[in-house]
mmCIF file of N, CA and C in Angstrom:
data_model
loop_
_atom_site.group_PDB
_atom_site.id
_atom_site.type_symbol
_atom_site.label_atom_id
_atom_site.label_comp_id
_atom_site.label_asym_id
_atom_site.label_seq_id
_atom_site.Cartn_x
_atom_site.Cartn_y
_atom_site.Cartn_z
ATOM 1 N N UNK A 1 -58.758 75.746 67.467
ATOM 2 C CA UNK A 1 -58.549 75.502 68.855
ATOM 3 C C UNK A 1 -59.691 74.611 69.353
ATOM 4 N N UNK A 2 -59.395 73.654 70.206
ATOM 5 C CA UNK A 2 -60.377 72.714 70.728
ATOM 6 C C UNK A 2 -60.490 72.884 72.239
ATOM 7 N N UNK A 3 -61.716 73.003 72.715
ATOM 8 C CA UNK A 3 -61.957 73.114 74.154
ATOM 9 C C UNK A 3 -62.737 71.901 74.621
ATOM 10 N N UNK A 4 -62.353 71.369 75.731
ATOM 11 C CA UNK A 4 -63.054 70.231 76.320
ATOM 12 C C UNK A 4 -63.442 70.584 77.745
ATOM 13 N N UNK A 5 -64.666 70.276 78.089
ATOM 14 C CA UNK A 5 -65.072 70.473 79.476
ATOM 15 C C UNK A 5 -65.755 69.204 79.965
ATOM 16 N N UNK A 6 -65.529 68.882 81.215
ATOM 17 C CA UNK A 6 -66.156 67.720 81.836
ATOM 18 C C UNK A 6 -67.648 67.988 81.993
ATOM 19 N N UNK A 7 -68.484 66.954 81.848
ATOM 20 C CA UNK A 7 -69.911 67.149 82.104
ATOM 21 C C UNK A 7 -70.132 67.522 83.564
ATOM 22 N N UNK A 8 -71.136 68.329 83.811
ATOM 23 C CA UNK A 8 -71.473 68.737 85.172
ATOM 24 C C UNK A 8 -71.976 67.522 85.947
ATOM 25 N N UNK A 9 -71.277 67.105 87.013
ATOM 26 C CA UNK A 9 -71.679 65.906 87.756
ATOM 27 C C UNK A 9 -72.891 66.138 88.650
ATOM 28 N N UNK A 10 -73.410 67.346 88.698
ATOM 29 C CA UNK A 10 -74.518 67.655 89.603
ATOM 30 C C UNK A 10 -75.867 67.742 88.909
ATOM 31 N N UNK A 11 -75.960 67.345 87.655
ATOM 32 C CA UNK A 11 -77.248 67.356 86.960
ATOM 33 C C UNK A 11 -78.013 66.106 87.372
ATOM 34 N N UNK A 12 -79.180 66.261 88.024
ATOM 35 C CA UNK A 12 -79.914 65.095 88.506
ATOM 36 C C UNK A 12 -80.453 64.236 87.363
ATOM 37 N N UNK A 13 -80.677 62.974 87.662
ATOM 38 C CA UNK A 13 -81.210 62.055 86.668
ATOM 39 C C UNK A 13 -82.659 62.394 86.327
ATOM 40 N N UNK A 14 -83.031 62.095 85.099
ATOM 41 C CA UNK A 14 -84.424 62.139 84.666
ATOM 42 C C UNK A 14 -84.830 60.686 84.462
ATOM 43 N N UNK A 15 -85.859 60.254 85.189
ATOM 44 C CA UNK A 15 -86.289 58.860 85.129
ATOM 45 C C UNK A 15 -87.383 58.667 84.093
ATOM 46 N N UNK A 16 -87.388 57.490 83.495
ATOM 47 C CA UNK A 16 -88.425 57.098 82.564
ATOM 48 C C UNK A 16 -88.893 55.699 82.952
ATOM 49 N N UNK A 17 -90.195 55.461 82.832
ATOM 50 C CA UNK A 17 -90.768 54.154 83.145
ATOM 51 C C UNK A 17 -91.426 53.643 81.879
ATOM 52 N N UNK A 18 -91.213 52.370 81.530
ATOM 53 C CA UNK A 18 -91.726 51.864 80.266
ATOM 54 C C UNK A 18 -93.185 51.437 80.325
ATOM 55 N N UNK A 19 -93.885 51.765 81.397
ATOM 56 C CA UNK A 19 -95.295 51.426 81.516
ATOM 57 C C UNK A 19 -95.989 52.481 82.368
ATOM 58 N N UNK A 20 -97.234 52.770 82.059
ATOM 59 C CA UNK A 20 -97.982 53.713 82.897
ATOM 60 C C UNK A 20 -98.913 52.987 83.846
ATOM 61 N N UNK A 21 -99.078 51.673 83.656
ATOM 62 C CA UNK A 21 -99.915 50.886 84.559
ATOM 63 C C UNK A 21 -99.599 49.404 84.380
ATOM 64 N N UNK A 22 -99.965 48.619 85.381
ATOM 65 C CA UNK A 22 -99.875 47.164 85.318
ATOM 66 C C UNK A 22 -101.222 46.609 85.735
ATOM 67 N N UNK A 23 -101.679 45.565 85.078
ATOM 68 C CA UNK A 23 -102.958 44.964 85.423
ATOM 69 C C UNK A 23 -102.765 43.473 85.688
ATOM 70 N N UNK A 24 -103.150 43.048 86.864
ATOM 71 C CA UNK A 24 -103.120 41.640 87.250
ATOM 72 C C UNK A 24 -104.572 41.171 87.252
ATOM 73 N N UNK A 25 -104.929 40.243 86.390
ATOM 74 C CA UNK A 25 -106.329 39.802 86.346
ATOM 75 C C UNK A 25 -106.467 38.401 86.920
ATOM 76 N N UNK A 26 -107.643 38.142 87.471
ATOM 77 C CA UNK A 26 -108.024 36.819 87.966
ATOM 78 C C UNK A 26 -107.016 36.202 88.927
ATOM 79 N N UNK A 27 -106.598 36.969 89.911
ATOM 80 C CA UNK A 27 -105.741 36.442 90.975
ATOM 81 C C UNK A 27 -106.639 36.092 92.155
ATOM 82 N N UNK A 28 -106.448 34.939 92.719
ATOM 83 C CA UNK A 28 -107.257 34.483 93.842
ATOM 84 C C UNK A 28 -106.434 34.548 95.123
ATOM 85 N N UNK A 29 -107.111 34.536 96.248
ATOM 86 C CA UNK A 29 -106.416 34.554 97.541
ATOM 87 C C UNK A 29 -105.419 33.402 97.557
ATOM 88 N N UNK A 30 -104.170 33.722 97.874
ATOM 89 C CA UNK A 30 -103.111 32.728 97.892
ATOM 90 C C UNK A 30 -102.317 32.648 96.603
ATOM 91 N N UNK A 31 -102.857 33.218 95.516
ATOM 92 C CA UNK A 31 -102.107 33.237 94.244
ATOM 93 C C UNK A 31 -100.920 34.188 94.342
ATOM 94 N N UNK A 32 -99.933 33.929 93.527
ATOM 95 C CA UNK A 32 -98.797 34.837 93.375
ATOM 96 C C UNK A 32 -98.687 35.145 91.883
ATOM 97 N N UNK A 33 -98.917 36.403 91.521
ATOM 98 C CA UNK A 33 -98.824 36.846 90.125
ATOM 99 C C UNK A 33 -97.691 37.859 90.019
ATOM 100 N N UNK A 34 -96.960 37.821 88.899
ATOM 101 C CA UNK A 34 -95.839 38.747 88.716
ATOM 102 C C UNK A 34 -95.891 39.412 87.346
ATOM 103 N N UNK A 35 -95.472 40.671 87.326
ATOM 104 C CA UNK A 35 -95.308 41.454 86.099
ATOM 105 C C UNK A 35 -94.024 42.255 86.253
ATOM 106 N N UNK A 36 -93.483 42.739 85.131
ATOM 107 C CA UNK A 36 -92.249 43.521 85.191
ATOM 108 C C UNK A 36 -92.416 44.860 84.492
ATOM 109 N N UNK A 37 -91.580 45.797 84.880
ATOM 110 C CA UNK A 37 -91.443 47.061 84.178
ATOM 111 C C UNK A 37 -89.999 47.511 84.336
ATOM 112 N N UNK A 38 -89.593 48.494 83.536
ATOM 113 C CA UNK A 38 -88.217 48.976 83.557
ATOM 114 C C UNK A 38 -88.179 50.439 83.951
ATOM 115 N N UNK A 39 -87.284 50.761 84.873
ATOM 116 C CA UNK A 39 -87.005 52.148 85.243
ATOM 117 C C UNK A 39 -85.673 52.504 84.598
ATOM 118 N N UNK A 40 -85.649 53.587 83.835
ATOM 119 C CA UNK A 40 -84.433 54.002 83.128
ATOM 120 C C UNK A 40 -84.070 55.430 83.477
ATOM 121 N N UNK A 41 -82.787 55.700 83.489
ATOM 122 C CA UNK A 41 -82.285 57.072 83.612
ATOM 123 C C UNK A 41 -82.001 57.540 82.201
ATOM 124 N N UNK A 42 -82.735 58.548 81.743
ATOM 125 C CA UNK A 42 -82.593 58.971 80.349
ATOM 126 C C UNK A 42 -81.658 60.158 80.175
ATOM 127 N N UNK A 43 -81.375 60.867 81.239
ATOM 128 C CA UNK A 43 -80.391 61.947 81.177
ATOM 129 C C UNK A 43 -79.954 62.295 82.585
ATOM 130 N N UNK A 44 -78.938 63.123 82.698
ATOM 131 C CA UNK A 44 -78.396 63.503 83.998
ATOM 132 C C UNK A 44 -77.040 62.878 84.209
ATOM 133 N N UNK A 45 -76.340 63.360 85.218
ATOM 134 C CA UNK A 45 -74.976 62.888 85.460
ATOM 135 C C UNK A 45 -74.752 62.357 86.862
ATOM 136 N N UNK A 46 -75.762 62.359 87.690
ATOM 137 C CA UNK A 46 -75.556 61.899 89.059
ATOM 138 C C UNK A 46 -75.822 60.406 89.173
ATOM 139 N N UNK A 47 -75.376 59.834 90.256
ATOM 140 C CA UNK A 47 -75.724 58.461 90.613
ATOM 141 C C UNK A 47 -76.742 58.584 91.733
ATOM 142 N N UNK A 48 -77.896 57.952 91.553
ATOM 143 C CA UNK A 48 -78.977 58.135 92.502
ATOM 144 C C UNK A 48 -79.516 56.801 92.986
ATOM 145 N N UNK A 49 -80.003 56.803 94.202
ATOM 146 C CA UNK A 49 -80.675 55.647 94.771
ATOM 147 C C UNK A 49 -82.160 55.772 94.472
ATOM 148 N N UNK A 50 -82.759 54.691 93.990
ATOM 149 C CA UNK A 50 -84.170 54.681 93.638
ATOM 150 C C UNK A 50 -84.888 53.739 94.594
ATOM 151 N N UNK A 51 -85.998 54.218 95.163
ATOM 152 C CA UNK A 51 -86.783 53.445 96.115
ATOM 153 C C UNK A 51 -88.194 53.272 95.575
ATOM 154 N N UNK A 52 -88.757 52.071 95.695
ATOM 155 C CA UNK A 52 -90.119 51.810 95.262
ATOM 156 C C UNK A 52 -90.991 51.479 96.465
ATOM 157 N N UNK A 53 -92.196 52.036 96.493
ATOM 158 C CA UNK A 53 -93.171 51.733 97.538
ATOM 159 C C UNK A 53 -94.552 51.649 96.906
ATOM 160 N N UNK A 54 -95.484 50.977 97.592
ATOM 161 C CA UNK A 54 -96.864 51.010 97.131
ATOM 162 C C UNK A 54 -97.741 51.461 98.291
ATOM 163 N N UNK A 55 -98.975 51.845 97.978
ATOM 164 C CA UNK A 55 -99.815 52.474 98.987
ATOM 165 C C UNK A 55 -100.813 51.542 99.653
ATOM 166 N N UNK A 56 -100.769 50.231 99.369
ATOM 167 C CA UNK A 56 -101.754 49.364 100.024
ATOM 168 C C UNK A 56 -101.223 48.036 100.530
ATOM 169 N N UNK A 57 -99.963 47.719 100.339
ATOM 170 C CA UNK A 57 -99.386 46.511 100.918
ATOM 171 C C UNK A 57 -99.697 45.211 100.199
ATOM 172 N N UNK A 58 -100.467 45.243 99.125
ATOM 173 C CA UNK A 58 -100.793 44.028 98.379
ATOM 174 C C UNK A 58 -99.715 43.697 97.346
ATOM 175 N N UNK A 59 -98.810 44.637 97.104
ATOM 176 C CA UNK A 59 -97.799 44.487 96.070
ATOM 177 C C UNK A 59 -96.408 44.555 96.689
ATOM 178 N N UNK A 60 -95.472 43.784 96.132
ATOM 179 C CA UNK A 60 -94.078 43.885 96.555
ATOM 180 C C UNK A 60 -93.219 43.993 95.306
ATOM 181 N N UNK A 61 -91.958 44.396 95.485
ATOM 182 C CA UNK A 61 -91.071 44.682 94.362
ATOM 183 C C UNK A 61 -89.728 44.009 94.562
ATOM 184 N N UNK A 62 -89.138 43.636 93.449
ATOM 185 C CA UNK A 62 -87.785 43.106 93.499
ATOM 186 C C UNK A 62 -87.023 43.635 92.292
ATOM 187 N N UNK A 63 -86.003 44.444 92.512
ATOM 188 C CA UNK A 63 -85.586 45.012 93.795
ATOM 189 C C UNK A 63 -86.476 46.207 94.157
ATOM 190 N N UNK A 64 -86.517 46.533 95.434
ATOM 191 C CA UNK A 64 -87.272 47.730 95.846
ATOM 192 C C UNK A 64 -86.349 48.898 96.149
ATOM 193 N N UNK A 65 -85.051 48.672 96.037
ATOM 194 C CA UNK A 65 -84.041 49.704 96.233
ATOM 195 C C UNK A 65 -82.877 49.387 95.297
ATOM 196 N N UNK A 66 -82.477 50.355 94.480
ATOM 197 C CA UNK A 66 -81.361 50.128 93.562
ATOM 198 C C UNK A 66 -80.728 51.457 93.194
ATOM 199 N N UNK A 67 -79.590 51.393 92.532
ATOM 200 C CA UNK A 67 -78.849 52.581 92.133
ATOM 201 C C UNK A 67 -78.871 52.697 90.613
ATOM 202 N N UNK A 68 -79.105 53.912 90.128
ATOM 203 C CA UNK A 68 -79.055 54.191 88.695
ATOM 204 C C UNK A 68 -78.050 55.294 88.432
ATOM 205 N N UNK A 69 -77.368 55.205 87.317
ATOM 206 C CA UNK A 69 -76.514 56.290 86.844
ATOM 207 C C UNK A 69 -77.004 56.657 85.444
ATOM 208 N N UNK A 70 -76.424 57.673 84.864
ATOM 209 C CA UNK A 70 -76.872 58.161 83.563
ATOM 210 C C UNK A 70 -76.968 57.042 82.532
ATOM 211 N N UNK A 71 -78.054 56.989 81.827
ATOM 212 C CA UNK A 71 -78.377 56.044 80.751
ATOM 213 C C UNK A 71 -78.393 54.582 81.189
ATOM 214 N N UNK A 72 -78.539 54.303 82.480
ATOM 215 C CA UNK A 72 -78.666 52.918 82.926
ATOM 216 C C UNK A 72 -80.138 52.603 83.176
ATOM 217 N N UNK A 73 -80.454 51.331 83.368
ATOM 218 C CA UNK A 73 -81.838 50.939 83.621
ATOM 219 C C UNK A 73 -81.875 49.753 84.570
ATOM 220 N N UNK A 74 -83.059 49.517 85.121
ATOM 221 C CA UNK A 74 -83.254 48.415 86.061
ATOM 222 C C UNK A 74 -84.612 47.770 85.789
ATOM 223 N N UNK A 75 -84.623 46.467 85.581
ATOM 224 C CA UNK A 75 -85.857 45.715 85.455
ATOM 225 C C UNK A 75 -86.396 45.463 86.861
ATOM 226 N N UNK A 76 -87.680 45.746 87.069
ATOM 227 C CA UNK A 76 -88.309 45.568 88.378
ATOM 228 C C UNK A 76 -89.450 44.568 88.227
ATOM 229 N N UNK A 77 -89.514 43.601 89.136
ATOM 230 C CA UNK A 77 -90.606 42.635 89.172
ATOM 231 C C UNK A 77 -91.586 43.043 90.260
ATOM 232 N N UNK A 78 -92.858 43.158 89.885
ATOM 233 C CA UNK A 78 -93.921 43.465 90.839
ATOM 234 C C UNK A 78 -94.665 42.171 91.117
ATOM 235 N N UNK A 79 -94.814 41.837 92.394
ATOM 236 C CA UNK A 79 -95.531 40.639 92.800
ATOM 237 C C UNK A 79 -96.833 41.038 93.479
ATOM 238 N N UNK A 80 -97.936 40.431 93.052
ATOM 239 C CA UNK A 80 -99.259 40.669 93.617
ATOM 240 C C UNK A 80 -99.699 39.397 94.324
ATOM 241 N N UNK A 81 -99.929 39.503 95.631
ATOM 242 C CA UNK A 81 -100.403 38.382 96.438
ATOM 243 C C UNK A 81 -101.635 38.834 97.203
ATOM 244 N N UNK A 82 -102.830 38.664 96.606
ATOM 245 C CA UNK A 82 -104.036 39.151 97.281
ATOM 246 C C UNK A 82 -104.307 38.392 98.579
ATOM 247 N N UNK A 83 -104.728 39.138 99.583
ATOM 248 C CA UNK A 83 -105.055 38.544 100.885
ATOM 249 C C UNK A 83 -106.546 38.588 101.175
ATOM 250 N N UNK A 84 -107.312 39.217 100.282
ATOM 251 C CA UNK A 84 -108.772 39.270 100.417
ATOM 252 C C UNK A 84 -109.378 39.424 99.032
ATOM 253 N N UNK A 85 -110.686 39.199 98.920
ATOM 254 C CA UNK A 85 -111.377 39.302 97.641
ATOM 255 C C UNK A 85 -111.574 40.756 97.256
ATOM 256 N N UNK A 86 -111.709 41.004 95.965
ATOM 257 C CA UNK A 86 -112.040 42.327 95.469
ATOM 258 C C UNK A 86 -110.929 42.933 94.640
ATOM 259 N N UNK A 87 -111.270 44.032 93.997
ATOM 260 C CA UNK A 87 -110.303 44.749 93.174
ATOM 261 C C UNK A 87 -109.322 45.479 94.074
ATOM 262 N N UNK A 88 -108.054 45.349 93.811
ATOM 263 C CA UNK A 88 -106.982 45.971 94.601
ATOM 264 C C UNK A 88 -106.236 46.974 93.734
ATOM 265 N N UNK A 89 -106.579 48.231 93.867
ATOM 266 C CA UNK A 89 -105.910 49.272 93.105
ATOM 267 C C UNK A 89 -104.882 49.937 93.984
ATOM 268 N N UNK A 90 -103.699 50.090 93.472
ATOM 269 C CA UNK A 90 -102.631 50.717 94.239
ATOM 270 C C UNK A 90 -101.827 51.660 93.371
ATOM 271 N N UNK A 91 -100.987 52.446 94.016
ATOM 272 C CA UNK A 91 -100.088 53.353 93.323
ATOM 273 C C UNK A 91 -98.665 53.007 93.707
ATOM 274 N N UNK A 92 -97.826 52.774 92.716
ATOM 275 C CA UNK A 92 -96.406 52.531 92.949
ATOM 276 C C UNK A 92 -95.698 53.873 92.858
ATOM 277 N N UNK A 93 -94.957 54.211 93.889
ATOM 278 C CA UNK A 93 -94.192 55.452 93.902
ATOM 279 C C UNK A 93 -92.725 55.125 93.691
ATOM 280 N N UNK A 94 -92.127 55.785 92.715
ATOM 281 C CA UNK A 94 -90.722 55.585 92.388
ATOM 282 C C UNK A 94 -90.014 56.889 92.702
ATOM 283 N N UNK A 95 -89.242 56.891 93.751
ATOM 284 C CA UNK A 95 -88.586 58.114 94.203
ATOM 285 C C UNK A 95 -87.084 57.961 94.075
ATOM 286 N N UNK A 96 -86.445 58.965 93.519
ATOM 287 C CA UNK A 96 -84.993 58.959 93.435
ATOM 288 C C UNK A 96 -84.448 60.145 94.199
ATOM 289 N N UNK A 97 -83.250 59.978 94.701
ATOM 290 C CA UNK A 97 -82.626 61.075 95.439
ATOM 291 C C UNK A 97 -81.186 61.200 94.969
ATOM 292 N N UNK A 98 -80.744 62.387 94.838
ATOM 293 C CA UNK A 98 -79.398 62.688 94.359
ATOM 294 C C UNK A 98 -79.290 64.190 94.347
ATOM 295 N N UNK A 99 -79.211 64.765 93.160
ATOM 296 C CA UNK A 99 -79.218 66.210 93.033
ATOM 297 C C UNK A 99 -80.549 66.796 93.468
ATOM 298 N N UNK A 100 -81.623 66.052 93.299
ATOM 299 C CA UNK A 100 -82.953 66.460 93.737
ATOM 300 C C UNK A 100 -83.777 65.204 93.955
ATOM 301 N N UNK A 101 -84.959 65.350 94.488
ATOM 302 C CA UNK A 101 -85.840 64.208 94.686
ATOM 303 C C UNK A 101 -86.989 64.304 93.706
ATOM 304 N N UNK A 102 -87.258 63.213 93.021
ATOM 305 C CA UNK A 102 -88.337 63.163 92.044
ATOM 306 C C UNK A 102 -89.245 61.991 92.379
ATOM 307 N N UNK A 103 -90.488 62.081 92.003
ATOM 308 C CA UNK A 103 -91.424 60.993 92.235
ATOM 309 C C UNK A 103 -92.185 60.708 90.952
ATOM 310 N N UNK A 104 -92.281 59.449 90.605
ATOM 311 C CA UNK A 104 -93.113 58.988 89.495
ATOM 312 C C UNK A 104 -94.144 58.037 90.088
ATOM 313 N N UNK A 105 -95.375 58.099 89.593
ATOM 314 C CA UNK A 105 -96.394 57.200 90.107
ATOM 315 C C UNK A 105 -97.116 56.540 88.946
ATOM 316 N N UNK A 106 -97.505 55.274 89.139
ATOM 317 C CA UNK A 106 -98.405 54.656 88.191
ATOM 318 C C UNK A 106 -99.272 53.644 88.904
ATOM 319 N N UNK A 107 -100.361 53.282 88.259
ATOM 320 C CA UNK A 107 -101.429 52.499 88.874
ATOM 321 C C UNK A 107 -101.208 51.009 88.615
ATOM 322 N N UNK A 108 -101.463 50.202 89.654
ATOM 323 C CA UNK A 108 -101.501 48.751 89.522
ATOM 324 C C UNK A 108 -102.892 48.283 89.953
ATOM 325 N N UNK A 109 -103.440 47.336 89.236
ATOM 326 C CA UNK A 109 -104.781 46.836 89.556
ATOM 327 C C UNK A 109 -104.759 45.318 89.543
ATOM 328 N N UNK A 110 -105.353 44.728 90.552
ATOM 329 C CA UNK A 110 -105.487 43.283 90.615
ATOM 330 C C UNK A 110 -106.867 42.926 91.102
ATOM 331 N N UNK A 111 -107.335 41.738 90.715
ATOM 332 C CA UNK A 111 -108.638 41.273 91.203
ATOM 333 C C UNK A 111 -108.641 39.765 91.301
#
């Protein structure tokens, strides 16, 4: 006898990031430097909206809002545009909402 059951659609996504930090070196005022990382959904059955923010305004993201479903991924470009001299350390927060809300953080550094 064979039994089939549909996967539970309410299992929230588990996110994975392919980097724990990004480093932008030797950026001068007015420079535009870019790096990329990937956000992946490694398990779960929900479709969730993912939002990216940083804590100091020196960094921007493209896209900064996107949707992930199970086993999908999104390439994100981080742009660093320094507006003053000095080391700029920030934290990128990656928050998803669906079955639950999760937050991942990693460090970005530019100088």
